[in-house]
Coordinates of C-alpha atoms and ligand atoms in Angstrom, one line a residue:
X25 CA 75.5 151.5 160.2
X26 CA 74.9 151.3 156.2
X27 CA 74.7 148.0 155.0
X28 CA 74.7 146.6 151.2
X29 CA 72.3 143.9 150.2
X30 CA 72.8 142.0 146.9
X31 CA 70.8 139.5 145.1
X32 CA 73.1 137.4 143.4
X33 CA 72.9 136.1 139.5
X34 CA 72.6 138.9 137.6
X35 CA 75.3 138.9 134.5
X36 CA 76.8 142.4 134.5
X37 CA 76.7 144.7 131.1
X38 CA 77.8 147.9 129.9
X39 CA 80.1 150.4 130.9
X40 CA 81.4 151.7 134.2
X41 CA 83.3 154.9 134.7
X42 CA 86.9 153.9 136.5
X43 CA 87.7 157.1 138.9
X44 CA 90.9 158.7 139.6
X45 CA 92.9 156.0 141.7
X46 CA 92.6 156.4 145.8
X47 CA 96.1 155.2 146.1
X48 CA 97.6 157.8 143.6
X49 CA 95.4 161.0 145.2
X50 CA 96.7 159.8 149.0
X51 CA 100.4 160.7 147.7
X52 CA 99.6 163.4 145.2
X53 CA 97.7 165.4 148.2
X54 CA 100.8 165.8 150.6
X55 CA 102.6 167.0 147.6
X56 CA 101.2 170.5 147.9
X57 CA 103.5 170.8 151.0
X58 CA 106.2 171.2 148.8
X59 CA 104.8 174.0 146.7
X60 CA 105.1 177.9 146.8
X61 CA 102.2 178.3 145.1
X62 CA 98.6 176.1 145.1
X63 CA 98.5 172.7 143.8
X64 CA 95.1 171.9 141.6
X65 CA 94.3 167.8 141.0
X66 CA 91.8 166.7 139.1
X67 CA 89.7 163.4 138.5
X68 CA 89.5 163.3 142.6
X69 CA 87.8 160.5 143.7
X70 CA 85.0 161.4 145.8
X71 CA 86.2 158.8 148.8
X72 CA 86.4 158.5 152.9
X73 CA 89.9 158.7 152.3
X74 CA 90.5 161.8 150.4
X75 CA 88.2 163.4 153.4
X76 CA 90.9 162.1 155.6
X77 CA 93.4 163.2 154.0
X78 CA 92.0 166.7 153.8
X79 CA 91.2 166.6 157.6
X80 CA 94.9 166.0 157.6
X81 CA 96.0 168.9 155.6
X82 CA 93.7 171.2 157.1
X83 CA 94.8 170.4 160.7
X84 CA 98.3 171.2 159.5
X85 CA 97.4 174.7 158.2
X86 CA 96.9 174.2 154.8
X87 CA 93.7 175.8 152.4
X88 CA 92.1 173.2 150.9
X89 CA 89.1 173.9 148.4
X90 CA 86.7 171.1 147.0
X91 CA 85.3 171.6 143.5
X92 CA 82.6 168.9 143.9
X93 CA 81.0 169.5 140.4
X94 CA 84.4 169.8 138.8
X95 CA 86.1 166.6 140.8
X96 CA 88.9 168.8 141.1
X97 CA 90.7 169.6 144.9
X98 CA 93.4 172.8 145.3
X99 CA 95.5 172.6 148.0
X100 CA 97.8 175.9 148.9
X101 CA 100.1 176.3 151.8
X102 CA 102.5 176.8 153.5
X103 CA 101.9 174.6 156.9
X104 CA 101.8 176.2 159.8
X105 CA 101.5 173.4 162.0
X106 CA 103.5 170.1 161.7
X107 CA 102.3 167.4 163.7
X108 CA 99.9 164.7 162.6
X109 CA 98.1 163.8 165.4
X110 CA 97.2 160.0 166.6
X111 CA 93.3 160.8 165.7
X112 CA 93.8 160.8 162.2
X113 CA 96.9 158.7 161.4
X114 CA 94.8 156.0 163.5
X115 CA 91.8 156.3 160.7
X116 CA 94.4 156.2 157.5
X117 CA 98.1 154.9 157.3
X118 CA 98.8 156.6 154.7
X119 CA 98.9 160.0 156.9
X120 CA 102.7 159.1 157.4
X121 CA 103.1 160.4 153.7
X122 CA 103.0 163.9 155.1
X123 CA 106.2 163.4 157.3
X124 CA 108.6 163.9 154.0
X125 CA 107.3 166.7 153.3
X126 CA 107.1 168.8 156.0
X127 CA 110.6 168.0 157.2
X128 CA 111.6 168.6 153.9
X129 CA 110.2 172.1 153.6
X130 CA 110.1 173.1 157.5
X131 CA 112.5 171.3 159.0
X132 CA 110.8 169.9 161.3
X133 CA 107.7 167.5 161.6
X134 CA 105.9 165.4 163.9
X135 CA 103.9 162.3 162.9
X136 CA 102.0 160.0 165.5
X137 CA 103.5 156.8 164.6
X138 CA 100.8 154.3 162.5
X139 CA 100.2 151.3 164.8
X140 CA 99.4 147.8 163.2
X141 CA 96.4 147.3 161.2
X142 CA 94.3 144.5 159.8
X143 CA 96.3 143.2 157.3
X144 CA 99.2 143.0 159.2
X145 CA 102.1 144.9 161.3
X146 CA 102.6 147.2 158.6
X147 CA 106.3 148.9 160.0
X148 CA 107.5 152.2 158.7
X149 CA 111.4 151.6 159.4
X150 CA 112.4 152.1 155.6
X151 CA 110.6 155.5 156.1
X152 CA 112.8 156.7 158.8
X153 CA 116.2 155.0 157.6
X154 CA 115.9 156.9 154.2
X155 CA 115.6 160.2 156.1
X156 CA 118.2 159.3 158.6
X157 CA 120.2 158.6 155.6
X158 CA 119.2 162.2 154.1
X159 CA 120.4 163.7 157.4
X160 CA 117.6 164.2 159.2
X161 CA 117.6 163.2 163.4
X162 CA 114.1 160.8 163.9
X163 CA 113.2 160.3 167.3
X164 CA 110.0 158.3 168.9
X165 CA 108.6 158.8 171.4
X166 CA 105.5 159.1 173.2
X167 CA 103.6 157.2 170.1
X168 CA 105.2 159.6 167.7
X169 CA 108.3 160.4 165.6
X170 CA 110.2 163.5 165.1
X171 CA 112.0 163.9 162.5
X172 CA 114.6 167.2 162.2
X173 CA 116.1 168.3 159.5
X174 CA 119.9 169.2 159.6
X175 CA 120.5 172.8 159.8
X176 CA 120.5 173.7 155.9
X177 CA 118.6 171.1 155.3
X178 CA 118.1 167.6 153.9
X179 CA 120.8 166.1 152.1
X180 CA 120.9 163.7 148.8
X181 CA 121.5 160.4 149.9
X182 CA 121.3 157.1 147.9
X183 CA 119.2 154.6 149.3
X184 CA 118.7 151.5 148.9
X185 CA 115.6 149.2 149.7
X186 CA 115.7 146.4 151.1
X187 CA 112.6 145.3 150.2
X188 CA 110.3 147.7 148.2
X189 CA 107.6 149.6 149.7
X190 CA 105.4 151.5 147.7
X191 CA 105.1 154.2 151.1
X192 CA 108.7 154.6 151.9
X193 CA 109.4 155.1 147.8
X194 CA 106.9 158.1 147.8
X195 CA 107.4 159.8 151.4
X196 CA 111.4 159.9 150.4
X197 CA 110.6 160.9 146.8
X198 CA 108.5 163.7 147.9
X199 CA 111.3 164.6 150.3
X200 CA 114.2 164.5 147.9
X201 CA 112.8 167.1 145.9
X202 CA 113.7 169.7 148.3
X203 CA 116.9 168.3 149.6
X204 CA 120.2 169.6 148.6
X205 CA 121.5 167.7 145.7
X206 CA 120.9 164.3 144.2
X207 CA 119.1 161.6 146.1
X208 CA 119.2 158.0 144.1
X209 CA 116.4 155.7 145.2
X210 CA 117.0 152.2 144.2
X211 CA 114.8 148.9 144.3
X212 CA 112.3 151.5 144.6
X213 CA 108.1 151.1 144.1
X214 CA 107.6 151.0 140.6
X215 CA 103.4 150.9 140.9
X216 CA 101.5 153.2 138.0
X217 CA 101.0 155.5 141.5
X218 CA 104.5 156.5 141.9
X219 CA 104.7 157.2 137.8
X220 CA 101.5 160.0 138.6
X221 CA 103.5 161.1 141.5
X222 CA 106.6 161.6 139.3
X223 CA 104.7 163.2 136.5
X224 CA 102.7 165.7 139.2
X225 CA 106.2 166.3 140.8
X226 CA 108.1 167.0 137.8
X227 CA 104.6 169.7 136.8
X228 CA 105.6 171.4 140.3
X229 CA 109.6 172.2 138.6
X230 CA 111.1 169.2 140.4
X231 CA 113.8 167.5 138.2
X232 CA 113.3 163.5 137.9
X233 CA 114.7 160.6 136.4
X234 CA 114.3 156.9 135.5
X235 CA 110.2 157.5 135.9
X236 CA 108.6 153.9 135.8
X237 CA 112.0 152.4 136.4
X238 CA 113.1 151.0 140.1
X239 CA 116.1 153.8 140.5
X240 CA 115.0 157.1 140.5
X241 CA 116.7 160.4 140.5
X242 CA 116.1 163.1 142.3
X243 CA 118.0 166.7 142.1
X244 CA 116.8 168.9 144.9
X245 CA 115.1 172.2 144.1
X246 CA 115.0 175.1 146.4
X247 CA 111.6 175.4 145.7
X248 CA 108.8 174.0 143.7
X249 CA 105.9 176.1 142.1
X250 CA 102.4 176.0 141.2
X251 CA 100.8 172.9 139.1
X252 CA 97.3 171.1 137.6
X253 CA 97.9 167.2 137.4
X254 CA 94.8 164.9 136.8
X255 CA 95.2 161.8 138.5
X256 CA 95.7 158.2 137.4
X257 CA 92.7 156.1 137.0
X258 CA 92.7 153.4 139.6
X259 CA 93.9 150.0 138.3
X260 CA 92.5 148.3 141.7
X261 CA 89.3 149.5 141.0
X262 CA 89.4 148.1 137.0
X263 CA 90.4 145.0 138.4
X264 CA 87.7 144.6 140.9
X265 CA 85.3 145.2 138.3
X266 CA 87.0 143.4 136.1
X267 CA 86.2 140.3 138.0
X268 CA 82.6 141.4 138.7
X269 CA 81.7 140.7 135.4
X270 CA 83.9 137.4 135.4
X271 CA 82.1 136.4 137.9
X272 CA 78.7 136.8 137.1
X273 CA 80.0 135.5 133.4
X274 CA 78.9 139.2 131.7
X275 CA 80.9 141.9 129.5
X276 CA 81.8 145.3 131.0
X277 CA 83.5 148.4 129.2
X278 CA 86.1 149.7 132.1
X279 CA 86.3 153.4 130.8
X280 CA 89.4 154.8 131.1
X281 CA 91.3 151.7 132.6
X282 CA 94.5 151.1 130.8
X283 CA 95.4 147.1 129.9
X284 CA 99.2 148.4 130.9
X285 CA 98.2 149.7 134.8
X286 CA 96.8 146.1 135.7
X287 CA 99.9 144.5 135.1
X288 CA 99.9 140.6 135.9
X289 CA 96.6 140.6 136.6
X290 CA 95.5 141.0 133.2
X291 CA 97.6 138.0 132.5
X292 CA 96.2 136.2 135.3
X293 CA 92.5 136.8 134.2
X294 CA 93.0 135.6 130.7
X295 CA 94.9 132.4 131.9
X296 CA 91.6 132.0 133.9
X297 CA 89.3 132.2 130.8
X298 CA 88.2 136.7 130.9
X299 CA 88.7 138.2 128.0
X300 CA 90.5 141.4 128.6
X301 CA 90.9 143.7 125.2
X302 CA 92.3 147.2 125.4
X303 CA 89.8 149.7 123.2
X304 CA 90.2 153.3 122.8
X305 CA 87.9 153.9 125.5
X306 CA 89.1 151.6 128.2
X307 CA 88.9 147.6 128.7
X308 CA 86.2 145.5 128.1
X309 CA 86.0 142.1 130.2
X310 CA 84.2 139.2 128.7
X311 CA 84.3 136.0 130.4
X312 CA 84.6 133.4 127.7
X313 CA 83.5 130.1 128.9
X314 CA 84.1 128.5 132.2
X315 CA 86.7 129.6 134.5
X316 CA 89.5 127.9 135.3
X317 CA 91.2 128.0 137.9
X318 CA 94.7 129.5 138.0
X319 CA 97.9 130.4 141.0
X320 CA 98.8 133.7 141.7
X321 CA 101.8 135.0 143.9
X322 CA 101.6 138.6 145.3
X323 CA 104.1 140.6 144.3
X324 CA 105.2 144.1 143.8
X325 CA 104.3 146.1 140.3
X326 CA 103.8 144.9 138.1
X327 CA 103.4 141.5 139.6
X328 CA 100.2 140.6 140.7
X329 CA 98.9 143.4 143.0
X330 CA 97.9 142.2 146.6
X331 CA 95.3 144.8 146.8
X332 CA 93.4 142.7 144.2
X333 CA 94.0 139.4 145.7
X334 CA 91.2 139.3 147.8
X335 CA 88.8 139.8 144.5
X336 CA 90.8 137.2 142.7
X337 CA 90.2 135.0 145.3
X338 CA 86.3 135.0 145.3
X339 CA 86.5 134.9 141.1
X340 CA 88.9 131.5 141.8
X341 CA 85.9 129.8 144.7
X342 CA 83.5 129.5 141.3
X343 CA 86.1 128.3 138.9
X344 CA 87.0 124.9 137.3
X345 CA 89.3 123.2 139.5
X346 CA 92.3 124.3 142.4
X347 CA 93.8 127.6 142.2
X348 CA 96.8 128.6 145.2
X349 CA 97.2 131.9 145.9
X350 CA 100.1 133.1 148.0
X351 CA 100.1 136.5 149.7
X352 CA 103.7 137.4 150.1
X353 CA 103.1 141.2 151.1
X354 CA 101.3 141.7 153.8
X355 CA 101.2 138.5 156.6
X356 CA 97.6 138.7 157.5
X357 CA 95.5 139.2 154.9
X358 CA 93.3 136.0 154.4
X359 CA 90.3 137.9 156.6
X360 CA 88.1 137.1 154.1
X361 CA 88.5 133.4 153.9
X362 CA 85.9 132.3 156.7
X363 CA 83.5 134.8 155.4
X364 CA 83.3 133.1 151.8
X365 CA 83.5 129.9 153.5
X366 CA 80.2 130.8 155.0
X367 CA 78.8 131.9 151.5
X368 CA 79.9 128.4 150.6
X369 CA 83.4 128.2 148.9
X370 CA 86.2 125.4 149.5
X371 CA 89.1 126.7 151.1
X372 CA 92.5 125.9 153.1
X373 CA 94.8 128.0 154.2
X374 CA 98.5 126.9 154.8
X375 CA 100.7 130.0 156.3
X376 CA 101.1 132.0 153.3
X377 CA 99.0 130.2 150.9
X378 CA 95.3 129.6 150.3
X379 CA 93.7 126.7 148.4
X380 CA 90.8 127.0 146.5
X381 CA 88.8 124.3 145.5
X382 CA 86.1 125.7 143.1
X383 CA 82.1 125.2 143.7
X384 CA 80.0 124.9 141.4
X385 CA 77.7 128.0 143.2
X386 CA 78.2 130.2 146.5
X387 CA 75.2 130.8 148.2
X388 CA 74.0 134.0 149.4
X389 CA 74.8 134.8 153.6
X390 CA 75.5 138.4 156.0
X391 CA 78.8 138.9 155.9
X392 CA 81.3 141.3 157.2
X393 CA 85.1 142.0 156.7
X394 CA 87.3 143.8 158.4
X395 CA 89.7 145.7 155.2
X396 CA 88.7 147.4 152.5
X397 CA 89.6 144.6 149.7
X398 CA 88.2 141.9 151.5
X399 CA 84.8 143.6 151.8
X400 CA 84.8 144.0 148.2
X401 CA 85.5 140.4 147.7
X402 CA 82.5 139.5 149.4
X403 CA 80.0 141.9 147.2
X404 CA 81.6 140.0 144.4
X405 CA 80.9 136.8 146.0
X406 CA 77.3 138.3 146.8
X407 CA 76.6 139.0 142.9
X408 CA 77.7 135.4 142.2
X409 CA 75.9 133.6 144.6
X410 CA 72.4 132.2 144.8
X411 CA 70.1 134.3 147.0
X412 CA 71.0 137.3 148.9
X413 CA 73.6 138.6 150.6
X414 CA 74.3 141.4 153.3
X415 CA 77.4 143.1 153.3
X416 CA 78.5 145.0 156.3
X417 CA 80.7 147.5 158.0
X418 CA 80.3 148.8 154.1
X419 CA 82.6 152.1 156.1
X420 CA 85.6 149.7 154.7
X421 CA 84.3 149.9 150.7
X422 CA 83.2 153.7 151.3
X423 CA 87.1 154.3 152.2
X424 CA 87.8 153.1 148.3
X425 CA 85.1 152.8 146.3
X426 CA 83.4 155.6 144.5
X427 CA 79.6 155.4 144.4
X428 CA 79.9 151.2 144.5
X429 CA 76.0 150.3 144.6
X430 CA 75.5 152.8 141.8
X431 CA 78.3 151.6 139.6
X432 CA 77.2 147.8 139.9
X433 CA 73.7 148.7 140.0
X434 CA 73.8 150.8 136.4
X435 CA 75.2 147.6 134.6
X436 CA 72.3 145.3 136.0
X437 CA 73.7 144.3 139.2
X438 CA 70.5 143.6 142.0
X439 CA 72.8 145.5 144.7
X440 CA 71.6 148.3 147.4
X441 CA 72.5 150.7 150.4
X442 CA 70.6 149.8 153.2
X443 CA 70.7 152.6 156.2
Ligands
UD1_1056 C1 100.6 150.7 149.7 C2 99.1 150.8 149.3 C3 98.4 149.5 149.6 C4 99.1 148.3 149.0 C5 100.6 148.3 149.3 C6 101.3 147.2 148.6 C7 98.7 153.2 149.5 C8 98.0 154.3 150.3 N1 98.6 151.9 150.0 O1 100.7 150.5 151.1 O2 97.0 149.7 149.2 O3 98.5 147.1 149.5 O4 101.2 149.6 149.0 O5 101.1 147.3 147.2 O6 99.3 153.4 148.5 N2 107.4 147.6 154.8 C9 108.5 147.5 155.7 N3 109.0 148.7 156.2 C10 108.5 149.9 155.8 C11 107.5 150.0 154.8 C12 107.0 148.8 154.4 O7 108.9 146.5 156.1 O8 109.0 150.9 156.3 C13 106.9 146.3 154.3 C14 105.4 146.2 154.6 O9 105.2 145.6 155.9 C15 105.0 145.2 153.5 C16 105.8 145.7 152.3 O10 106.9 146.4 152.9 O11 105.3 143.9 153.8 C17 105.1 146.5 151.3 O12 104.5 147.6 152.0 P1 104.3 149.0 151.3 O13 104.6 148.9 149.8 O14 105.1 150.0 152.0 O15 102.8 149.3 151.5 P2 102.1 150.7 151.8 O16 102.8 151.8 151.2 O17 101.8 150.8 153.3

């Protein structure tokens, strides 16, 4: 199993390409469902999860065609099949964004139902109550749901979240489109992903408003057509990097990130001493002087993502002072605490809420984490800390980071694949 070695130390300089967001392409994908004709993305990252997600689409019927060279996918339909089985929902949650729009368009679909994962229980409830509130009959059993459409199909509902869910705002988005008349989301996912999904829906003919706002509004089509969207460039992956150079106290050029997509970690970052200046070509991260250390809550867009907490967390073990960070998203996602305790760092966790003491220098240990955002903490842990360090299960990273090792590696990072 691959493994990534890094020697830590090295300031990072230059500039590192920022691909088309994994998030955004998971939800754009199941889109072409909806469409009479084929649906062409471009800027697709090149990840473990778009494979899955093809896997997905292809097991459901649907032609999907790689353009490698072009970074460019075209998906064209219809379904013919419409159950997602256990074998791939297992390997990626967000599977469960093809149930929307199949029961949408066929009436009818089958999804094995996602079981817990890493970072926590993970339910899908607000999934099913907004399609049971569209009309649809959900039943589960045997590990998966069925969900049927009433005869004529769904129906416009308003819904409102109780809580907001960045899954549940997309899978009933995607299915309003088709339903007959107006569906209202409110206290919906406001995240730069669902914006792309809007603008990619609204390509395909489907008529949306209050994009970027937390109430959306849908009027159902009776069909949508034929579309080119390129997709949003990934905000989690500018922040990652964003700390890498913090933390090995260089100056990156993100190309193509945009200061508005990070939200409050852009805030966040400055308040702990990185420069962060929007330039025509992207952001450039400077770290100033010494870090200081800084509290962050988790929240939904644009509060501080949780999906870079992890990252934050390993910038905040080499700063000047106590940081607290609270994770109020997901219940179990401090895996990588003991892992950069053994690379060195001061750290307590009460329930929700971690406490950093800052060191003055991590030292360099084989490590392994079991989520994707964790991992990535720990290589940029690795390229702070003295000596070297062995990433592995690097499976996790390959799931959402494009070309890693090479990206680091090109702006003088001492970081490699080891087979
Ligand atoms: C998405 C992202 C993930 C990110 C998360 C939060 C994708 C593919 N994944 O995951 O990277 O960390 O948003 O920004 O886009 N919840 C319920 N019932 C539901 C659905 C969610 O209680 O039916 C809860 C969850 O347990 C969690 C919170 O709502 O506590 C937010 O989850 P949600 O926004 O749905 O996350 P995902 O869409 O799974």
């Amino acid at each position: 199993m691959d493994r990534i070695r890094i020697r830590g130390g090295k300031p990072l300089s230059g500039n590192i390409p920022i691909s088309g967001a994994k998030n955004a392409v998971l939800a754009l994908m199941p889109a072409a469902l909806l469409a009479a004709g084929p649906l062409r993305l471009t800027n697709v990252p090149n990840l473990a999860d778009v494979a899955t997600m093809t896997a997905l689409l292809r097991h459901l019927g649907m032609e999907v065609a790689h353009d490698t060279a072009a970074r460019a996918v075209t998906i064209a339909g219809p379904a013919t099949v419409h159950e997602a089985p256990y074998d791939i929902v297992r390997k990626m949650r967000a599977s469960v964004l093809v149930l929307g729009p199949l029961v949408a368009r066929h009436g009818i679909a089958r999804v094995s139902l996602p079981g817990g994962c890493a970072i926590g229980t993970r339910p899908v409830d607000l999934h099913l109550k907004g399609l049971e509130a569209m009309g649809a009959t959900i039943t589960v059993e045997a590990g998966y749901i069925e969900a049927r459409a009433p005869t004529g199909g769904l129906q416009g509902a308003r819904i409102i979240f109780p809580v907001t869910s960045v899954g549940a705002t997309e899978n009933l988005l995607l299915a309003a489109t088709l339903a007959n008349g107006e569906t209202e989301l409110v206290n919906a996912a406001r995240e730069p992903e669902i914006e792309d999904l809007v603008l990619c829906l609204m390509r395909m003919g489907a008529r949306i408003e209050g994009i970027g706002t937390d109430r959306l509004r849908i009027q159902g089509a009776t069909s949508l057509a034929a579309a080119s969207h390129p997709v949003v460039m990934d905000r989690i992956e500018a922040g990652t990097y964003a700390c890498a150079a913090a933390i090995t106290g260089g100056e990156v050029l993100l190309e193509g990130a945009r200061l508005e997509h990070l939200g409050a970690v852009a805030r966040v970052l400055r308040e702990a001493g990185v420069g962060v200046n929007e330039e025509p070509a992207g952001l450039r991260v400077t770290r100033m002087n010494g870090l200081h250390g800084v509290d962050v809550v988790t929240e939904p867009f644009p509060g501080f993502a949780t999906d870079m907490q992890a990252q934050f967390m390993a910038l905040m073990c080499v700063a000047q002072g106590a940081s607290m960070v609270t994770e109020t998203i997901f219940e179990n996602r401090f895996m990588h605490v003991p892992e950069l305790t053994r690379m060195g760092a001061r750290i307590n966790v009460h329930g929700a809420s971690a406490i950093v003491r800052g060191v003055l220098r991590l030292s360099g240990a084989p490590v392994m984490a079991t989520d994707l955002r964790a991992s990535v903490s720990l290589v940029l842990a690795g390229l702070a800390a003295q000596g070297e360090t062995v990433v592995n299960r690097v499976y996790h990273l390959d799931r959402g980071y494009e070309r890693l090792e090479e990206k680091l590696a090109a702006v003088g990072a001492d970081i490699e694949r080891l087979a």
